[in-house]
CSV table of N, CA, C and O in Angstrom, one decimal:
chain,number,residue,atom,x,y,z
A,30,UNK,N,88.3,98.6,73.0
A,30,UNK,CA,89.5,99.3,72.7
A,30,UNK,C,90.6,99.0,73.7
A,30,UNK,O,91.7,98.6,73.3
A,31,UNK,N,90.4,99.1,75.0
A,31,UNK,CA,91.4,98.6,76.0
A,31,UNK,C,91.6,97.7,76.6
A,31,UNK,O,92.3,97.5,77.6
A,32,UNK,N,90.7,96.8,75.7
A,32,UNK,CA,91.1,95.4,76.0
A,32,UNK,C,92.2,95.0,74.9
A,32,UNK,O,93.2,94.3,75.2
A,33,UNK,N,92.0,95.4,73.7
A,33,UNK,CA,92.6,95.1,72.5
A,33,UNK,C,94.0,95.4,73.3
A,33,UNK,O,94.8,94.5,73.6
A,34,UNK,N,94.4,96.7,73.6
A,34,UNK,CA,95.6,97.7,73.9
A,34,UNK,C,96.1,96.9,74.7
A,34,UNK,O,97.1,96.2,74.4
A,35,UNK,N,95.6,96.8,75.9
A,35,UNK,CA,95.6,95.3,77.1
A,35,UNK,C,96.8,94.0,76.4
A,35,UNK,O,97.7,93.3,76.9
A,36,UNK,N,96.2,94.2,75.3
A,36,UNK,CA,96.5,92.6,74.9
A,36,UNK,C,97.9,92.7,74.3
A,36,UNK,O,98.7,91.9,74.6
A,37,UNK,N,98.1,93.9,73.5
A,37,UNK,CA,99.0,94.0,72.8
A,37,UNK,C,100.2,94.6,73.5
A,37,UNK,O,101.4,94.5,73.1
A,38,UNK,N,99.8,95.3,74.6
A,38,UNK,CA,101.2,96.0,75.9
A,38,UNK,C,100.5,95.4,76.9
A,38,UNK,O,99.5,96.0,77.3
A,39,UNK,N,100.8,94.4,77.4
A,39,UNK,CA,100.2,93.7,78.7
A,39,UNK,C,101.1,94.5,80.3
A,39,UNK,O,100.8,94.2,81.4
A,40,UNK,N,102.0,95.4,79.8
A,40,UNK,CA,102.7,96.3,80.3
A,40,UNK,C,102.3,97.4,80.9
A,40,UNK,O,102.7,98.1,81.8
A,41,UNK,N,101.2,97.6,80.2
A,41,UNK,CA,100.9,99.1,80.2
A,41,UNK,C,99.8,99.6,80.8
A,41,UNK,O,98.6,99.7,80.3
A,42,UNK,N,100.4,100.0,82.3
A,42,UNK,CA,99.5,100.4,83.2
A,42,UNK,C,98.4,101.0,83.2
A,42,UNK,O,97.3,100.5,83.5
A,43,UNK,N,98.6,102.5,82.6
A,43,UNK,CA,97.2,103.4,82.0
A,43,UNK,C,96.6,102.9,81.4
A,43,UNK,O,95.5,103.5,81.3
A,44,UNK,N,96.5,101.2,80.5
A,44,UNK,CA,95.6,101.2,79.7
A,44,UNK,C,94.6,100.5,80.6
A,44,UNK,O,93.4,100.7,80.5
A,45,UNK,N,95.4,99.6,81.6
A,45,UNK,CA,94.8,98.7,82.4
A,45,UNK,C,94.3,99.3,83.4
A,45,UNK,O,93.9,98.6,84.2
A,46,UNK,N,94.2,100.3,83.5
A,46,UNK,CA,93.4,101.1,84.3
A,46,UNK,C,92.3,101.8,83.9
A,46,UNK,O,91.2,101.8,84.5
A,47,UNK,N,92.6,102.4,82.6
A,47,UNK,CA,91.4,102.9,81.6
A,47,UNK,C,90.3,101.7,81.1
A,47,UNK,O,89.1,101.9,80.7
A,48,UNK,N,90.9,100.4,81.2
A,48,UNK,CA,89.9,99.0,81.1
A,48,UNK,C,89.2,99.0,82.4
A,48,UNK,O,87.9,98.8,82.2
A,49,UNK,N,89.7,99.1,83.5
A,49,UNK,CA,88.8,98.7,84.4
A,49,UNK,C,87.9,99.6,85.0
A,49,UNK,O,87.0,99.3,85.8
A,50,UNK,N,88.2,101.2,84.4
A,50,UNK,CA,87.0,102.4,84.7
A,50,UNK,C,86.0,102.0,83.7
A,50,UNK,O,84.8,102.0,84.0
A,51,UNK,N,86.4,101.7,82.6
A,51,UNK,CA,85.6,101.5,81.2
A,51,UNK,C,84.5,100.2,81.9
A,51,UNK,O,83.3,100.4,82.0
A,52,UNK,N,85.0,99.0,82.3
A,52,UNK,CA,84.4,98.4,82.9
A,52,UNK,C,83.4,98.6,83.9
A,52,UNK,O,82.3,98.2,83.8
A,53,UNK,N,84.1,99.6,85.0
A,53,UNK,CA,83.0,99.8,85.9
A,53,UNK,C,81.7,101.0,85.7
A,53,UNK,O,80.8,101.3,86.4
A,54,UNK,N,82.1,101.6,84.2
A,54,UNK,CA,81.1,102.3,83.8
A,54,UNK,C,80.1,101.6,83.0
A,54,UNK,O,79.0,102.2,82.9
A,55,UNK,N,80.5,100.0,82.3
A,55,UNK,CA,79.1,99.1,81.9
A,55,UNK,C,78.5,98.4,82.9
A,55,UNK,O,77.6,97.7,82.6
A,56,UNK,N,78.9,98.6,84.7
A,56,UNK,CA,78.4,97.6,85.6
A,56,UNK,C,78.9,96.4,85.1
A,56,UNK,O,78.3,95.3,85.3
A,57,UNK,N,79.8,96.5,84.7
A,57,UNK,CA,81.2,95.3,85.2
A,57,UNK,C,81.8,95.2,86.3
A,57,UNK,O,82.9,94.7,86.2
A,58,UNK,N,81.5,95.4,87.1
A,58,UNK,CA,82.4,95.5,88.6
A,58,UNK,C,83.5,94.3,89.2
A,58,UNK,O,84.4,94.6,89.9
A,59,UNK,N,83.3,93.2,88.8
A,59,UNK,CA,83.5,91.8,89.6
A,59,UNK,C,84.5,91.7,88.7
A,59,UNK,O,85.3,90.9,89.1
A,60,UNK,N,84.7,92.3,87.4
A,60,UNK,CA,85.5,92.1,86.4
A,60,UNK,C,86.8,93.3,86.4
A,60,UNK,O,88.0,93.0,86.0
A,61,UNK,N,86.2,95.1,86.9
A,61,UNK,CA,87.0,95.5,87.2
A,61,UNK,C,87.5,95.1,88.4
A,61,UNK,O,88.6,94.7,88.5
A,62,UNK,N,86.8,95.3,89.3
A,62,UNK,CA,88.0,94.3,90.7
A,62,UNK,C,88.6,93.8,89.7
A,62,UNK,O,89.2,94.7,89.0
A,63,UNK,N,88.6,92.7,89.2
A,63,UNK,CA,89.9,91.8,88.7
A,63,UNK,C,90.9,92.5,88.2
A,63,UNK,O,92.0,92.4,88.8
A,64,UNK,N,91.0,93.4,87.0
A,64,UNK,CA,91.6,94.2,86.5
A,64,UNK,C,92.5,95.0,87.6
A,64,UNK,O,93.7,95.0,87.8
A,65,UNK,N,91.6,95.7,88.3
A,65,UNK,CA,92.5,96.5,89.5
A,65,UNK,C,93.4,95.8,90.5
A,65,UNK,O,94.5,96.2,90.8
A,66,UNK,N,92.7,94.6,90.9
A,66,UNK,CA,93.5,93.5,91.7
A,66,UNK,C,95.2,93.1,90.8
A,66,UNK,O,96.3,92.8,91.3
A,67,UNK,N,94.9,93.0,89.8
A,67,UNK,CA,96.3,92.8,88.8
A,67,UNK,C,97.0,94.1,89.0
A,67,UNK,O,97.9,94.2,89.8
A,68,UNK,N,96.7,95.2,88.3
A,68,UNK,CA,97.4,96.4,88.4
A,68,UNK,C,98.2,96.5,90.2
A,68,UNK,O,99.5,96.4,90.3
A,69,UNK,N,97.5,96.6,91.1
A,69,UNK,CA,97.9,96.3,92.3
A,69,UNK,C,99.3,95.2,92.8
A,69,UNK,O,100.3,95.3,93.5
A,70,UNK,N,98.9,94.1,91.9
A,70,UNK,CA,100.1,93.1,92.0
A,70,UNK,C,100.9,93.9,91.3
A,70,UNK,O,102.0,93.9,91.8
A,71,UNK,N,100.8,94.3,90.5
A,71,UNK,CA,102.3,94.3,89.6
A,71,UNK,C,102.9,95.4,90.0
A,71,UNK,O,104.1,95.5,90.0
A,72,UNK,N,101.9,96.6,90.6
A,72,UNK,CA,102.9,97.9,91.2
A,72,UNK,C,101.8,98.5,92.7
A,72,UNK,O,100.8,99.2,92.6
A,73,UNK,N,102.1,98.1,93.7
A,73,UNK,CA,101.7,98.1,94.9
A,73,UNK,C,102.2,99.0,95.3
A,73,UNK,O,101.5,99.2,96.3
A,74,UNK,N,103.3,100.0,95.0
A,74,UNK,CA,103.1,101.1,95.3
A,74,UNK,C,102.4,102.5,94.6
A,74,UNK,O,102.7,103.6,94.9
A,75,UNK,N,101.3,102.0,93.6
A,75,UNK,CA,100.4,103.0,92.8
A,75,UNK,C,99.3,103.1,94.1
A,75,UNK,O,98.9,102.1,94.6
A,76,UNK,N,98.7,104.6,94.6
A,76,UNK,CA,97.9,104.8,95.4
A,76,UNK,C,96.6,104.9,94.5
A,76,UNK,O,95.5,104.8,95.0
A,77,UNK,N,96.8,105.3,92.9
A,77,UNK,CA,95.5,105.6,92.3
A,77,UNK,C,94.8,104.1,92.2
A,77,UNK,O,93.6,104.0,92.6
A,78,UNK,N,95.5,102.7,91.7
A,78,UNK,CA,95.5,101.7,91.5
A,78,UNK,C,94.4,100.8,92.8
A,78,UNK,O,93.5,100.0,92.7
A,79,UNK,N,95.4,101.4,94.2
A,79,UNK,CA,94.6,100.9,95.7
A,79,UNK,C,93.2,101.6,95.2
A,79,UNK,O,92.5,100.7,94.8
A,80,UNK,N,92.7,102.6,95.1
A,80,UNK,CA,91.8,103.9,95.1
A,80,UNK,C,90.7,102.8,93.8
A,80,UNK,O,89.6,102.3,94.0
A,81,UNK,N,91.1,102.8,93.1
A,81,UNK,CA,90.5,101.9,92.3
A,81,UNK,C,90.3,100.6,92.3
A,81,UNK,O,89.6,100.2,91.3
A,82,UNK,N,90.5,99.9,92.9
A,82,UNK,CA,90.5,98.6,93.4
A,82,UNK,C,89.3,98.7,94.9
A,82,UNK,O,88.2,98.1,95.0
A,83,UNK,N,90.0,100.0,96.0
A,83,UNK,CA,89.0,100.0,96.8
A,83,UNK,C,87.2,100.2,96.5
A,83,UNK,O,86.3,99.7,97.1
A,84,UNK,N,87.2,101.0,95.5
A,84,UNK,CA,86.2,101.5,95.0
A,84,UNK,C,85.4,100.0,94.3
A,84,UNK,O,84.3,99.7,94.8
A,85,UNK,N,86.2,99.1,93.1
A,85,UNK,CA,85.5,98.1,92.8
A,85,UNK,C,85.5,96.8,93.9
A,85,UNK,O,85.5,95.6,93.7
A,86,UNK,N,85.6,97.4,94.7
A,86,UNK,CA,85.6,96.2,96.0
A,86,UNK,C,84.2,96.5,96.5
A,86,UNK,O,83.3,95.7,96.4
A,87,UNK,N,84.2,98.2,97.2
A,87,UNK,CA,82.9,98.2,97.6
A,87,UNK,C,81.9,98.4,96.7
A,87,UNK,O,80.8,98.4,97.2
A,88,UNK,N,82.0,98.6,95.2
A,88,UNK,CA,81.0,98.3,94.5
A,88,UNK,C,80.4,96.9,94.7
A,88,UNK,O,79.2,96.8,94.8
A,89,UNK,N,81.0,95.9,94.8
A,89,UNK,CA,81.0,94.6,94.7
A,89,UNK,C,80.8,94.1,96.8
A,89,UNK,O,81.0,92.9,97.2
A,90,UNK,N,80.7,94.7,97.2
A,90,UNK,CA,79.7,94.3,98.8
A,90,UNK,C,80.9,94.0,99.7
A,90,UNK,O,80.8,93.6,100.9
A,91,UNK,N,82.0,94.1,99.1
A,91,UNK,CA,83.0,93.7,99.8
A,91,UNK,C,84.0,94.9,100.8
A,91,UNK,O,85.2,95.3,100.8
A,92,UNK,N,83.0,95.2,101.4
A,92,UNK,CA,83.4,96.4,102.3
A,92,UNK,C,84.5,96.6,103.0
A,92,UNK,O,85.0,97.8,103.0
A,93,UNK,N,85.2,95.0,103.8
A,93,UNK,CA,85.9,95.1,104.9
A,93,UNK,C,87.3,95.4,103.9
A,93,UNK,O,88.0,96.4,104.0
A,94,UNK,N,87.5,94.3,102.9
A,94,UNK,CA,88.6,94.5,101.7
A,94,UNK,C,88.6,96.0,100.8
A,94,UNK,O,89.5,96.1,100.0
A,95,UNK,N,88.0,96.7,100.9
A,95,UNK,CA,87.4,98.0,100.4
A,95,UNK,C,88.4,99.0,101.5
A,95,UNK,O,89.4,99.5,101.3
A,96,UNK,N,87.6,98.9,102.4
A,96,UNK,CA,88.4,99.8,103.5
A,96,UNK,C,89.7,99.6,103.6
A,96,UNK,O,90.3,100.7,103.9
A,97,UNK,N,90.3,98.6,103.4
A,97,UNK,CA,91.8,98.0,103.8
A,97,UNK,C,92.6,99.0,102.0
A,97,UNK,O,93.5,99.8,101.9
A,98,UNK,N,92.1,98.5,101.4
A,98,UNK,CA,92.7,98.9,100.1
A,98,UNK,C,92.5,101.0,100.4
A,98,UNK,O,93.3,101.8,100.1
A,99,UNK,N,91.5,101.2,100.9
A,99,UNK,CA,91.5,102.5,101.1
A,99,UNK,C,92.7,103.4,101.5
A,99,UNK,O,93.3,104.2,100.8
A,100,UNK,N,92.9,102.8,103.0
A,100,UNK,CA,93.7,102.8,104.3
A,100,UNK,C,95.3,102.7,103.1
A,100,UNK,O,96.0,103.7,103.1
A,101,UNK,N,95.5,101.8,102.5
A,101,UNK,CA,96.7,101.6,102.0
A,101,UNK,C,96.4,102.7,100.8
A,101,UNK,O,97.1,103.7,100.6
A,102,UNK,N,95.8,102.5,100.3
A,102,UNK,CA,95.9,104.2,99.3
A,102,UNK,C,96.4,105.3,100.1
A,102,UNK,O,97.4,105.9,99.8
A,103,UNK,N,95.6,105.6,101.2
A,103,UNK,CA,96.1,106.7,102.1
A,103,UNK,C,97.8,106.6,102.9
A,103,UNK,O,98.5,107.5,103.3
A,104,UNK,N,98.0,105.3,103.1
A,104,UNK,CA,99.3,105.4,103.5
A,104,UNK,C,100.3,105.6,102.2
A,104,UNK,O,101.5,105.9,102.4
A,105,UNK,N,99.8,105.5,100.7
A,105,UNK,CA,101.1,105.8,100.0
A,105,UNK,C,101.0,107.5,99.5
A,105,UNK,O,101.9,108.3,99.5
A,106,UNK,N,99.9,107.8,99.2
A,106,UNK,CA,99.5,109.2,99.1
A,106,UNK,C,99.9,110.1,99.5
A,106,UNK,O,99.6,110.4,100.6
A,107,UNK,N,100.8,111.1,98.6
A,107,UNK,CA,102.0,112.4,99.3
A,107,UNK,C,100.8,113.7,99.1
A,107,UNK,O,100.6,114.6,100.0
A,108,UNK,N,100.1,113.6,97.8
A,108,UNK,CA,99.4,114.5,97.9
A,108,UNK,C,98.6,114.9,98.6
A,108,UNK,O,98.1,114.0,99.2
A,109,UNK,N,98.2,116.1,98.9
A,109,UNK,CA,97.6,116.6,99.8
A,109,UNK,C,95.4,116.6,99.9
A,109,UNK,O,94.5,116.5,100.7
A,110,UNK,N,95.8,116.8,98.3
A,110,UNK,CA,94.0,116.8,98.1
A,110,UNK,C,93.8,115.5,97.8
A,110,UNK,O,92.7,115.0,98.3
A,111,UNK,N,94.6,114.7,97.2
A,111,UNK,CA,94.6,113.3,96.9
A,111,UNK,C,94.5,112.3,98.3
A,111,UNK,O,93.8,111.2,98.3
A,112,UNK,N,95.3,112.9,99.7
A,112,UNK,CA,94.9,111.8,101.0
A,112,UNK,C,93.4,112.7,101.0
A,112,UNK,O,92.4,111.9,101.1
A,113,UNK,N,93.2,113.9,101.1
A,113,UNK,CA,92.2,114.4,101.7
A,113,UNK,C,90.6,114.0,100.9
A,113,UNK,O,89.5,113.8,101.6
A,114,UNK,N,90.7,113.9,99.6
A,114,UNK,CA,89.9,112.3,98.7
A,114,UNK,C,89.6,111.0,99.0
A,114,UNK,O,88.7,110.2,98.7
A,115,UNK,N,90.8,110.9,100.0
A,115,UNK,CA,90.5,109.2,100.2
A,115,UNK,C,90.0,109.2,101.4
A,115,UNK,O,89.1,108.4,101.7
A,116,UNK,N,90.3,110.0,102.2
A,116,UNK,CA,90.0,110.3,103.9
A,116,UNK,C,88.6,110.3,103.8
A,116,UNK,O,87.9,109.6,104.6
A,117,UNK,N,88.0,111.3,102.6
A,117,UNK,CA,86.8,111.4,102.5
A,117,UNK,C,86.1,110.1,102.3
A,117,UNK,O,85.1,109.9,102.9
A,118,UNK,N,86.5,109.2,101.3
A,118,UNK,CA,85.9,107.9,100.7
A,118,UNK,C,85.9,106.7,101.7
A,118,UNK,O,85.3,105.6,101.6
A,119,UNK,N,87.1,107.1,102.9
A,119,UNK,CA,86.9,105.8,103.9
A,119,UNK,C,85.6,106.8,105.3
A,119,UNK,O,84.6,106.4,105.8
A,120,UNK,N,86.1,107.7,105.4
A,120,UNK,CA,84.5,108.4,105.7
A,120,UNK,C,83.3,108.0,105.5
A,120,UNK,O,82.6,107.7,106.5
A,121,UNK,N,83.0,108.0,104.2
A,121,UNK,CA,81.8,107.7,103.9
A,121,UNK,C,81.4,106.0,104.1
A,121,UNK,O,80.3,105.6,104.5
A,122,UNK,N,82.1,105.6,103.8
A,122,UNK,CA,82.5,103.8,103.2
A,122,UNK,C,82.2,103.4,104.6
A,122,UNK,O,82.0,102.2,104.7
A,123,UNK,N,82.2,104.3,105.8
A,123,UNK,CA,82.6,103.9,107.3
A,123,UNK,C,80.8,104.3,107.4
A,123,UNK,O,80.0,103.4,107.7
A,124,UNK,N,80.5,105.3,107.3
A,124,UNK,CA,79.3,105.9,108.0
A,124,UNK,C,78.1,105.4,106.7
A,124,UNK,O,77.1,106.2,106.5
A,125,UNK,N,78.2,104.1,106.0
A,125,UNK,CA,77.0,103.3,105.5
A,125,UNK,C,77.2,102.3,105.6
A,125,UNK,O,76.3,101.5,105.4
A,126,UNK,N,78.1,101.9,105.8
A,126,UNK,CA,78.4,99.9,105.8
A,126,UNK,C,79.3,99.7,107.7
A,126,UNK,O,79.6,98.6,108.1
């Protein structure tokens, strides 16, 4: 379905984001990275976009690029519970890899 949507609004961020959760809930991971890595180019100021990209990074063993994408989620992040989410996920991301 959000690939279809994808295709037909190549514009449209929410869908390309709901592609690449959809993705990483079949164990597509290497494929959401990709997805997330695009969303990121095109609006590099989205913190959810870093946050999701960080996450299919370290699904994918790629730890050091994981933390980096983290770190930059948390520098765009106004919200309060939303840094204190990510604070938590470079926490963790730190104290197993």
């Amino acid at each position: 379905m959000w690939q279809e949507y994808t295709r037909l609004k190549p514009d449209a961020t929410p869908a390309w984001m709901n592609l690449g959760l959809a993705l990483v809930q079949v164990d597509r991971d290497t494929d959401a990275r990709d997805v997330f890595a695009s969303v990121v180019q095109r609006e590099p100021g989205n913190p959810a976009a870093h946050v999701n990209l960080a996450y299919a990074l370290a699904n994918t063993n790629r730890y050091g690029d994981s933390l980096k994408e983290f770190r930059v989620a948390l520098g765009l992040e106004k919200d309060p519970a939303g840094r204190a989410e990510i604070e938590q996920a470079i926490a963790t991301l730190l104290g197993t890899h």
